[in-house]
Coordinates of C-alpha atoms and ligand atoms in Angstrom, one line a residue:
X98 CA 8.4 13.6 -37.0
X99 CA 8.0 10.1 -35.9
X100 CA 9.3 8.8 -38.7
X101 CA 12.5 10.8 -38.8
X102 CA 13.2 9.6 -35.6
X103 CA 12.6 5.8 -36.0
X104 CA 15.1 6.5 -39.3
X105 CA 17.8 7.7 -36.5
X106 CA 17.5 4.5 -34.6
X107 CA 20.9 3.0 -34.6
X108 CA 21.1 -0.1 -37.0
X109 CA 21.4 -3.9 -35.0
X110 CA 24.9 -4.5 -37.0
X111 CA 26.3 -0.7 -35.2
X112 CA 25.3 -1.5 -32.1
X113 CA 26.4 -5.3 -31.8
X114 CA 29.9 -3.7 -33.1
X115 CA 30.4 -1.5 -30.5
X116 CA 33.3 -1.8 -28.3
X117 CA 31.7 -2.6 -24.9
X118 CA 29.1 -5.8 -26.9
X119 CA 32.0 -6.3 -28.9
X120 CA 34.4 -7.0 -26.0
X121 CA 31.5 -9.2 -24.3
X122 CA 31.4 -11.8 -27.0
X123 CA 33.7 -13.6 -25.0
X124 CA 31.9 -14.1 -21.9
X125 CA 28.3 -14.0 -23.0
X126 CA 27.0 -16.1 -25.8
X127 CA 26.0 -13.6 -29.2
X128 CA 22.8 -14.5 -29.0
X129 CA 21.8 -12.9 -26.0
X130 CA 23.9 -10.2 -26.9
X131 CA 21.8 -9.9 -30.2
X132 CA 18.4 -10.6 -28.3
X133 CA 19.5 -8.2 -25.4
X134 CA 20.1 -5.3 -28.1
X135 CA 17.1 -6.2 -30.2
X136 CA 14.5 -6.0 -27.6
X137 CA 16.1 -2.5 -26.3
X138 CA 16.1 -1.2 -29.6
X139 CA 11.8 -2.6 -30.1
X140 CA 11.4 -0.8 -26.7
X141 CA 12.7 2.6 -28.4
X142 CA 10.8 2.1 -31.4
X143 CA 7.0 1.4 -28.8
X144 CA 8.3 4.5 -26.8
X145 CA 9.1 6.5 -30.2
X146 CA 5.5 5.6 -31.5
X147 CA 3.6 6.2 -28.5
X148 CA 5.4 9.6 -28.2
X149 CA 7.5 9.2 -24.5
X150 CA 10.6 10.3 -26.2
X151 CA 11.4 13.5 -28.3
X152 CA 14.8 11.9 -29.0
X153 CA 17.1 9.5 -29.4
X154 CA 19.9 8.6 -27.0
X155 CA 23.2 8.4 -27.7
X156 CA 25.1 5.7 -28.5
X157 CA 27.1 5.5 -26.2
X158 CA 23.4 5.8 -23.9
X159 CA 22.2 2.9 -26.0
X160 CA 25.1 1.1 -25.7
X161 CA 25.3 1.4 -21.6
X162 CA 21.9 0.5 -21.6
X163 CA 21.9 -2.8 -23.5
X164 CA 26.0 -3.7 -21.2
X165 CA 24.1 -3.0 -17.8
X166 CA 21.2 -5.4 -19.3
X167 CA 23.3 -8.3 -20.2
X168 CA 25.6 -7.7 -16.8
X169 CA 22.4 -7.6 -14.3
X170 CA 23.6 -3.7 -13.1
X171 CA 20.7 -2.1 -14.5
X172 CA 18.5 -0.7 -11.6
X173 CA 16.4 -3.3 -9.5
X174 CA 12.5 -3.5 -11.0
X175 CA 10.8 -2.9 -7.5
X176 CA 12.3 0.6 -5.6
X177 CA 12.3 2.9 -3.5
X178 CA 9.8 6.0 -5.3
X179 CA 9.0 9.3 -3.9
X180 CA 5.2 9.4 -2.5
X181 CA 4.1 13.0 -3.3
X182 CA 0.7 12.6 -3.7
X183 CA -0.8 12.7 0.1
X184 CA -2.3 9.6 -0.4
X185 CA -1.1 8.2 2.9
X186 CA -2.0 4.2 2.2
X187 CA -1.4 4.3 -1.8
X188 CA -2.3 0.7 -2.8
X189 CA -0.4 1.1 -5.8
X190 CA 3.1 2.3 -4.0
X191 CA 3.0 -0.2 -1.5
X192 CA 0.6 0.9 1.4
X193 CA 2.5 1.3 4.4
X194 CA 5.6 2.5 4.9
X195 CA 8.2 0.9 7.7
X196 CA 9.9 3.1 10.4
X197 CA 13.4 3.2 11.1
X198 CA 13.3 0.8 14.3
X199 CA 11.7 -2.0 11.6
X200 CA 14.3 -1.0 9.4
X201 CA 16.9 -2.3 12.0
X202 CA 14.9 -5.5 13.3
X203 CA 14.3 -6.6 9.5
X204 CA 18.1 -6.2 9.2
X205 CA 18.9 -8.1 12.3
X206 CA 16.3 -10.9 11.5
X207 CA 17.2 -10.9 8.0
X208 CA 20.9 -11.8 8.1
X209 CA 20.7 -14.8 10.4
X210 CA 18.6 -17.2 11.9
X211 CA 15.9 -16.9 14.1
X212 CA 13.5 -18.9 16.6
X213 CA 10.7 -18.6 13.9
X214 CA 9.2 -21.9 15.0
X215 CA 11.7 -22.8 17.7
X216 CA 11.0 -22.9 21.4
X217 CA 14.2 -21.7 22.8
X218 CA 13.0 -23.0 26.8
X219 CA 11.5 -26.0 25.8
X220 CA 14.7 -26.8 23.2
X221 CA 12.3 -28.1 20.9
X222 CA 9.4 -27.0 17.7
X223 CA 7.6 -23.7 18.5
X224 CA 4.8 -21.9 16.9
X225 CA 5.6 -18.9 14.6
X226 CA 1.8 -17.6 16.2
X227 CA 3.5 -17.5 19.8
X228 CA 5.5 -14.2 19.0
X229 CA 2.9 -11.3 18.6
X230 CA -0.2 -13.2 20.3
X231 CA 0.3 -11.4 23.9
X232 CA 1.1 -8.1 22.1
X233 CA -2.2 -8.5 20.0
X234 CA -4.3 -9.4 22.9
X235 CA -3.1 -7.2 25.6
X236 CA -4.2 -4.5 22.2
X237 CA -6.9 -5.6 22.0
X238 CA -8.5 -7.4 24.9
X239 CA -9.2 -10.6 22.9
X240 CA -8.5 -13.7 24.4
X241 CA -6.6 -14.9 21.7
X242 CA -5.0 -13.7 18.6
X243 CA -2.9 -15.1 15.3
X244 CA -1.9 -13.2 11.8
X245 CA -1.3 -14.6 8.5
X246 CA -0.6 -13.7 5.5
X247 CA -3.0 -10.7 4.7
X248 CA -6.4 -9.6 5.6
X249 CA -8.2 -11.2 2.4
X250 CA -6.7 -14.4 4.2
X251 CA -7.3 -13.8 7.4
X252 CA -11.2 -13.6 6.3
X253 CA -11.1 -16.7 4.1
X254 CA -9.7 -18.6 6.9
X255 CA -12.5 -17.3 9.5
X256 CA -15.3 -18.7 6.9
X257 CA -13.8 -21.4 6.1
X258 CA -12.9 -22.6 9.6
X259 CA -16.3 -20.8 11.2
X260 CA -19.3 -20.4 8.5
X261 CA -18.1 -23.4 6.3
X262 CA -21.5 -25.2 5.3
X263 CA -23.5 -22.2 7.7
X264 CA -25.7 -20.0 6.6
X265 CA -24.1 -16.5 6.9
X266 CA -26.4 -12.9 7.4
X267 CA -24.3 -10.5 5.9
X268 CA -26.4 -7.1 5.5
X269 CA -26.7 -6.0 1.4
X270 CA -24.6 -2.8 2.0
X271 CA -22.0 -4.8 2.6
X272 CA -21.4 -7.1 0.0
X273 CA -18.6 -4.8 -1.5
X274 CA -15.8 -5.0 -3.8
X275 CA -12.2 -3.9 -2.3
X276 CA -8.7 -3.5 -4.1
X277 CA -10.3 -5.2 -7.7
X278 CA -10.2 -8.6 -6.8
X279 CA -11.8 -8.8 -3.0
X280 CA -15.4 -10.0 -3.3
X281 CA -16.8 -10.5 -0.8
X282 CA -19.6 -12.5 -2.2
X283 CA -16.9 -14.5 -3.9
X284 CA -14.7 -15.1 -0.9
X285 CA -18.0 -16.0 1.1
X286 CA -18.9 -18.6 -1.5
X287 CA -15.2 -20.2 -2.0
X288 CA -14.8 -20.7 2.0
X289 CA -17.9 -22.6 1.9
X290 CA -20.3 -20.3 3.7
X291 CA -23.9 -20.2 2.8
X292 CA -25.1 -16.4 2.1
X293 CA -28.2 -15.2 3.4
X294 CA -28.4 -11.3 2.1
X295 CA -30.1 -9.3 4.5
X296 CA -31.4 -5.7 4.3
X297 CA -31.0 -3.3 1.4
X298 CA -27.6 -1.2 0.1
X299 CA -28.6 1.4 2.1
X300 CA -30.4 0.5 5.2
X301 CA -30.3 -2.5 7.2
X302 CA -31.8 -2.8 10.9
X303 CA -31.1 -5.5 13.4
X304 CA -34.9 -7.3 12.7
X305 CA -32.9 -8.3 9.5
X306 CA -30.8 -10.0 10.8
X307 CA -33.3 -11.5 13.6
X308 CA -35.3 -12.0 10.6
X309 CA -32.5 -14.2 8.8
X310 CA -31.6 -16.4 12.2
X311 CA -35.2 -17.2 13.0
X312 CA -36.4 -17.5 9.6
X313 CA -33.7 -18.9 7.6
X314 CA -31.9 -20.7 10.1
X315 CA -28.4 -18.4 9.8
X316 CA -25.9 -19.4 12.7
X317 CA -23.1 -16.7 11.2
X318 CA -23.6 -12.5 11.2
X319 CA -20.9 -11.4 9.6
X320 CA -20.1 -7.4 9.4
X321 CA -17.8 -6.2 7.2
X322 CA -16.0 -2.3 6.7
X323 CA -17.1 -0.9 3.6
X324 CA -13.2 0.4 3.2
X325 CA -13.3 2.1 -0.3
X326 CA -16.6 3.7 0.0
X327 CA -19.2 5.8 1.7
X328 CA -22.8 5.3 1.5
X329 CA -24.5 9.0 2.5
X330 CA -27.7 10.4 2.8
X331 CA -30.6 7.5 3.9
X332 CA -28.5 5.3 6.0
X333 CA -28.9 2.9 8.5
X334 CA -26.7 0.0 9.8
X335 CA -26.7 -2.2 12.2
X336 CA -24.0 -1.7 15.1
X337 CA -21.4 -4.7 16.5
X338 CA -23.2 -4.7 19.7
X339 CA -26.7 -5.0 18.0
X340 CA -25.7 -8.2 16.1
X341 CA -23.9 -9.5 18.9
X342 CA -27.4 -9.2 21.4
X343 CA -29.0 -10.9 18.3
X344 CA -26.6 -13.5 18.1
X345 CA -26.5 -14.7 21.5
X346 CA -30.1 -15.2 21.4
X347 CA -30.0 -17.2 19.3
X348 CA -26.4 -18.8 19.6
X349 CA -25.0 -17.8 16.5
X350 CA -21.5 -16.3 15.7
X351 CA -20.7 -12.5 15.2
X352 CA -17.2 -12.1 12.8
X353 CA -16.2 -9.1 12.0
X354 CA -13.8 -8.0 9.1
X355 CA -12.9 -4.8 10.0
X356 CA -10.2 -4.5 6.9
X357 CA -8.5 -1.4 8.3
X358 CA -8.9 -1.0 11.9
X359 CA -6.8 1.3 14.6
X360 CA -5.8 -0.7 18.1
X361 CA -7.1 2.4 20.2
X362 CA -9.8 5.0 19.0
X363 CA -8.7 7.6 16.3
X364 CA -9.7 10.4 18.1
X365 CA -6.0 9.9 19.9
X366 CA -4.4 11.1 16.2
X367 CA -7.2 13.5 15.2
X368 CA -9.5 11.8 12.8
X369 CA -13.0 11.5 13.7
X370 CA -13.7 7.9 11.9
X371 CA -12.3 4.9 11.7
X372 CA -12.6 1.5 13.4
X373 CA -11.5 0.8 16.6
X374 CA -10.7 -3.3 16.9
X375 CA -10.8 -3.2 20.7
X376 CA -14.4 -1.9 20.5
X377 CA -15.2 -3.8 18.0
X378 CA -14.2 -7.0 20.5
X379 CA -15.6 -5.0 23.4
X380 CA -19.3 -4.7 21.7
X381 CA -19.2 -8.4 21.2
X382 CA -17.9 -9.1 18.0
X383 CA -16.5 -13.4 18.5
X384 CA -13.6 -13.2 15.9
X385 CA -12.2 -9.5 14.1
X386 CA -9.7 -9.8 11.7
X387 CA -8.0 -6.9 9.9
X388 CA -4.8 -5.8 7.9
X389 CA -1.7 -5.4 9.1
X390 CA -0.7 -2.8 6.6
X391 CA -3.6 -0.4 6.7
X392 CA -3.9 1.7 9.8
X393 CA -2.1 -0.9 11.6
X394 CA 1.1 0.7 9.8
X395 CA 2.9 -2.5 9.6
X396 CA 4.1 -5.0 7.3
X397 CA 1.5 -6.9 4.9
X398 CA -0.6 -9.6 7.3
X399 CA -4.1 -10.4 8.1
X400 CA -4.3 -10.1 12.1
X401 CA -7.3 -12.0 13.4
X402 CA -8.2 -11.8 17.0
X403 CA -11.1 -12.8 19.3
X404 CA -12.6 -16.3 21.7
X405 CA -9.6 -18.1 22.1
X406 CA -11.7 -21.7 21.0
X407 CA -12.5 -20.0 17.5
X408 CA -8.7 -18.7 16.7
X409 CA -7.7 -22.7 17.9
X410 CA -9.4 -23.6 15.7
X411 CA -8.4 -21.7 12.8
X412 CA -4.8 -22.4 13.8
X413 CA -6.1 -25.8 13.4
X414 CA -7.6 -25.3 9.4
X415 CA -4.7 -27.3 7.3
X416 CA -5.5 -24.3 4.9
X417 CA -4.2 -21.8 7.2
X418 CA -0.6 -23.4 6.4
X419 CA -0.7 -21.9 3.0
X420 CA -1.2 -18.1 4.0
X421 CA 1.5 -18.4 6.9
X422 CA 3.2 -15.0 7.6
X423 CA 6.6 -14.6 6.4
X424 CA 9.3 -13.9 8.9
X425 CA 10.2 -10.6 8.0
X426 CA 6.3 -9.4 8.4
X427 CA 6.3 -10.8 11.4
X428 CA 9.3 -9.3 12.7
X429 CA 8.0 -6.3 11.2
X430 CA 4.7 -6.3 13.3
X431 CA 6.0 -6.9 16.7
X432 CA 7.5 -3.8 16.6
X433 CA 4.9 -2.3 14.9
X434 CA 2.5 -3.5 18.2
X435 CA 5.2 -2.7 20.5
X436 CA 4.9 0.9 19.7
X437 CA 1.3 0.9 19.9
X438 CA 1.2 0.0 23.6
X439 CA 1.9 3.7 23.9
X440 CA -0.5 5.7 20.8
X441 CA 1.6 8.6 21.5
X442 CA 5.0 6.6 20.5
X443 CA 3.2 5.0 18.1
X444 CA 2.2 8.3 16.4
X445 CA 5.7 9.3 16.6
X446 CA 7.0 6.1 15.3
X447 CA 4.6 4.3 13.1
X448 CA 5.4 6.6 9.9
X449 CA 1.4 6.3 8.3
X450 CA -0.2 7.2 12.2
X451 CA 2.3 10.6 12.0
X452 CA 1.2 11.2 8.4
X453 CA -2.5 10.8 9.6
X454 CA -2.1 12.7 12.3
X455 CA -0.8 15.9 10.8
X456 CA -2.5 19.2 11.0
X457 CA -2.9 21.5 8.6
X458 CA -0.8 23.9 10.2
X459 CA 2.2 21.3 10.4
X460 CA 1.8 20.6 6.5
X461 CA 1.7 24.4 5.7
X462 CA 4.9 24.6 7.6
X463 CA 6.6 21.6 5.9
X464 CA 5.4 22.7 2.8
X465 CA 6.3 26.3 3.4
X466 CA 10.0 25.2 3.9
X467 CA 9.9 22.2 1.0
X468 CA 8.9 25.9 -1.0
X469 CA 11.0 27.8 -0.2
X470 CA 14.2 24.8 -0.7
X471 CA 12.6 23.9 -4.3
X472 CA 12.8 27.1 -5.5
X473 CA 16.0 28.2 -4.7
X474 CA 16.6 24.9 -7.0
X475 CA 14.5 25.8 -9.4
X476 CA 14.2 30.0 -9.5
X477 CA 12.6 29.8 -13.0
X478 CA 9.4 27.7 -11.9
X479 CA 6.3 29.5 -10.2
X480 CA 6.2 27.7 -6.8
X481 CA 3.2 28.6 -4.1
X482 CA 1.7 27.2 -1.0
X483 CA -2.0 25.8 -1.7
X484 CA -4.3 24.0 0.6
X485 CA -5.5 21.2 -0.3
X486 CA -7.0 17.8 1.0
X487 CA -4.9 15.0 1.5
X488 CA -6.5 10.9 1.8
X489 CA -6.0 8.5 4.0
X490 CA -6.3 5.8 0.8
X491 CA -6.0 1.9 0.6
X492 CA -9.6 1.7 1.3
X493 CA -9.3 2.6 4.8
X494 CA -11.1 6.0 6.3
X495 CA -13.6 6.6 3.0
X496 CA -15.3 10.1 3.4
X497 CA -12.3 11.4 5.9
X498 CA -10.4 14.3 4.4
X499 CA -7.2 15.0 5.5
X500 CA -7.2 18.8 5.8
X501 CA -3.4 19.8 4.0
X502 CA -1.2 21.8 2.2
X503 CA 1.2 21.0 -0.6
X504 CA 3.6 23.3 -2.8
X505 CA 2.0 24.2 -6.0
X506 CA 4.6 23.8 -9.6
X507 CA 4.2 25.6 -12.4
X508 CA 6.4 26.9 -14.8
X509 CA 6.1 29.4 -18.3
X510 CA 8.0 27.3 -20.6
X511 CA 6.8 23.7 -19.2
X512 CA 3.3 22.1 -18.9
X513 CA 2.0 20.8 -15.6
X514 CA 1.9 17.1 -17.7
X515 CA 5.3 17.2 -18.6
X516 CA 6.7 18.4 -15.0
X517 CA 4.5 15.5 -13.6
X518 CA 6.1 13.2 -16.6
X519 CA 10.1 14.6 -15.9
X520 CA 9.3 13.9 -11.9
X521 CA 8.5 10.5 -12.7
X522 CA 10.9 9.4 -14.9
X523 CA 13.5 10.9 -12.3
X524 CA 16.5 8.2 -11.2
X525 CA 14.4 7.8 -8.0
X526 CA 10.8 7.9 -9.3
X527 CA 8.8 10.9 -7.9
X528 CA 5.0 10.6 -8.3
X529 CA 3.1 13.7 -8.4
X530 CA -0.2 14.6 -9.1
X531 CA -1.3 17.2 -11.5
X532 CA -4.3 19.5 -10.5
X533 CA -5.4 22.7 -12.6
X534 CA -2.7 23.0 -14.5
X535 CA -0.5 22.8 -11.6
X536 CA 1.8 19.8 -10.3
X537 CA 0.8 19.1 -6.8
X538 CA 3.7 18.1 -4.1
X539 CA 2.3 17.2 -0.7
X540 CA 5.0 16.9 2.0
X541 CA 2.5 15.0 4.4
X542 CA 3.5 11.7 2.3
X543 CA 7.3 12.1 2.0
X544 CA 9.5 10.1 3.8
X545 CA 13.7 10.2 5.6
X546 CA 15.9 11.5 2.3
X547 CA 12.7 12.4 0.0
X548 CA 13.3 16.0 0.3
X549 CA 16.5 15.6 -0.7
X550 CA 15.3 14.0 -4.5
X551 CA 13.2 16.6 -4.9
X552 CA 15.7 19.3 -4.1
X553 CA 17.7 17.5 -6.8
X554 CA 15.3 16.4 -9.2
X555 CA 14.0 20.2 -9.7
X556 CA 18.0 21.5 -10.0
X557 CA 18.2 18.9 -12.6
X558 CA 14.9 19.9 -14.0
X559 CA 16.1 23.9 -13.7
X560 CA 19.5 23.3 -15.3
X561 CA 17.8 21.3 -18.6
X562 CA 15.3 23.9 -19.0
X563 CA 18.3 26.8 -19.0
X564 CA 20.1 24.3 -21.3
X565 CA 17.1 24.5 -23.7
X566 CA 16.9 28.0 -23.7
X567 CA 20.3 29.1 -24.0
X568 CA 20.2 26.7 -27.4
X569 CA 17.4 28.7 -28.5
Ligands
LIG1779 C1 -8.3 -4.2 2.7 C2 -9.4 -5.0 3.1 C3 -9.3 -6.4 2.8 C4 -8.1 -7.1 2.2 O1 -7.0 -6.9 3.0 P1 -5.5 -7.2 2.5 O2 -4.7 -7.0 3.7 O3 -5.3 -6.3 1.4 O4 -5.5 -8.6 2.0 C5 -10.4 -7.2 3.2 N1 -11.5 -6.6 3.8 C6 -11.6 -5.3 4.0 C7 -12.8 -4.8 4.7 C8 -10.6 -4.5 3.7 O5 -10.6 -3.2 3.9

């Protein structure tokens, strides 16, 4: 089977002679022409072997393909896809995703120039921290506030400028891995801080960390948000406020990655967990620092915030010039903070708060209406209303479910696999996921136009399948 395939791939020489290459031998050398087609043709073959395709293109397809190549009009690498999966924060499809009032600042910002580090009064150099600071500490209550690049930055720059050369208590339960790369151990040792392990993974009590400032002379308690994962049953931690009554004791710092925090308490959207940065500053906490494209529901940044001394002097670090903020995020954010000065606007406009805040009820509506709309595009496939239990993802609420309903796909003549594969290979990427047999489509992640691919996608899908049959 696979070899009478690879026998139909189209010979080099047949390809390279075909009008359109042929006709581009004048304007692009024949080597890349010839290197172009080559590698096309090797991807068939991989795709071929490792069974993707049941066929080959045409030539005219092949041909197309190897033109839009060699012109640059072949589809950008990084788009627009279709989140269907009810993973609100998917890591792997970008985390959060951008309202439409963003949308029109980024556009604005974008196409001209901007007073990034210009101090339009003073007629002279400006900071690119001044912009969002007053939004982040009237947030937050912190006295001072500055983002960079990301939250793995934004930590690394806290040790670094704070626990360099220190001994740091960090409690064992919280020396976690987040996202693959994030180790915190790692990161703790590479800024220079001295760890002092406290506690075991499961329990930790504030004479720990007495324990480690008395004892072993630690001047740093660092707390940081087990994101990804939920320790249950035995458990005992240590509260903000705790280590900050131990720290002042003794004079020692309290910092405080909170990875993915909320600026007011999640209650406000329905969800009975998560961090609240203003407590966090409230209990005590001297610096916080968290992502700006978590809960925040911004653009990528690391937002740090707390005594306005510390953040000088992490403004100060030289190191803190190589994880600046880009303009765009920070354009990005201000609105982003803007809206949060009201959580109910925010709800409304920060697209990841509304898809956290849905109800069950609202996605059994949504997904009673996506239903109905998909199969009148698709009559032939077995379409249903399941509930089902969405994720807040990118490490951020572990152990919260998101209680949800999604439209259940199935179909006589098609596996769940190969719906899930046909969704995903669609002109606009749609990722599903696939439980019992069944292709899962969760309207709580889809965004402006989404429904409309989907509503396409599956008369596409409809029309091939009829095709097929009517062959038969
Ligand atoms: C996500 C996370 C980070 C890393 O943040 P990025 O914005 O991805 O760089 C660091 N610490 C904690 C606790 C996190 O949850």
């Amino acid at each position: 089977m696979n070899q009478d395939l690879l026998r139909k791939i189209p010979k080099i020489d047949v390809l390279l002679a075909r009008p359109a290459l042929e006709n581009l031998k004048e304007s692009v050398s024949r080597n890349l022409i010839k290197k172009t087609a080559q590698e096309y043709l090797q991807k068939l073959r991989g795709e071929i072997l490792a069974e993707t395709i049941t066929e080959i293109p045409a030539i005219e397809e092949i041909e197309q393909a190897v033109l839009n190549k060699l012109l640059n009009t072949e589809p950008y690498h990084l788009k627009r896809v279709v989140n269907a999966t009810g993973v609100v924060l998917h890591t792997n499809l970008g985390r959060a995703p951008l309202g439409g009032e963003v949308a029109e600042r980024l556009a604005e910002i974008a196409q001209g120039y901007c007073n990034l580090e210009y101090d339009i009064e003073a007629g002279k150099r400006g900071s690119r921290y001044s912009h969002v600071e007053d939004l982040i500490c009237k947030l937050t209550g912190a006295e001072a506030a500055m983002v960079v690049n990301n939250n793995a930055g934004a930590v690394f720059l806290m040790l670094n400028t704070l626990a360099k050369g220190k001994k740091v208590a960090i409690s064992r339960g919280e020396l976690v891995e987040i996202g693959g790369s994030f180790r915190v151990p790692e990161i703790m040792e590479q800024s220079g801080a001295e760890l002092v392990e406290v506690g075991t993974t499961n329990k930790t009590h504030p004479e720990d960390y007495s324990r480690a400032v008395t004892e072993k002379n630690a001047t740093v308690l660092l707390k940081v948000h087990t994101s990804n994962f939920a320790v249950v049953g035995f458990t005992e931690s240590v509260s903000v406020s705790q280590m900050a009554d131990i720290a002042k004791e003794n004079d020692a710092l309290v910092l405080y990655d909170v990875g993915s925090g909320f600026l007011f308490p999640s209650e406000w959207i329905g969800l009975h967990d998560g961090e609240n940065v203003s407590k966090a500053l409230q209990d005590g906490a001297d610096v916080v620092c968290f992502s700006g494209d978590k809960l925040m529901g911004s653009a990528q940044g690391g937002i740090l915030a707390g005594k306005k001394e510390l953040i000088d002097r992490i403004r100060k670090n030289h190191l803190t010039r190589m994880l600046r903020i880009d303009k765009l995020s920070l354009a990005a954010l201000e609105v982003a903070l803007r809206h949060c000065l009201d959580p109910q606007e925010a709800c409304e406009k920060i697209p990841t708060l509304h898809m956290l805040s849905m109800s069950r009820e609202t996605c059994r509506e949504k997904a009673s209406l996506l239903r109905n709309k998909l199969s009148q595009a698709a009559p032939s496939f077995c379409m249903e209303v399941i509930e089902t239990e969405d994720e807040a993802g990118g490490g951020s609420l572990p152990g919260v479910v998101l209680n949800s309903c999604a439209v259940a796909v199935s179909s006589a003549r098609m596996s769940a696999r190969s719906i899930e594969n046909y969704m995903r290979s669609y002109r606009t990427a749609i990722i599903t996921r696939v439980w019992k047999e069944r292709v899962i489509i969760s309207p709580r992640t889809l965004c402006q136009g989404d429904e409309q691919e989907l509503i396409q996608a599956f008369t596409e899908l409809e029309n091939l399948v009829n095709e097929e049959r009517t062959e038969k």
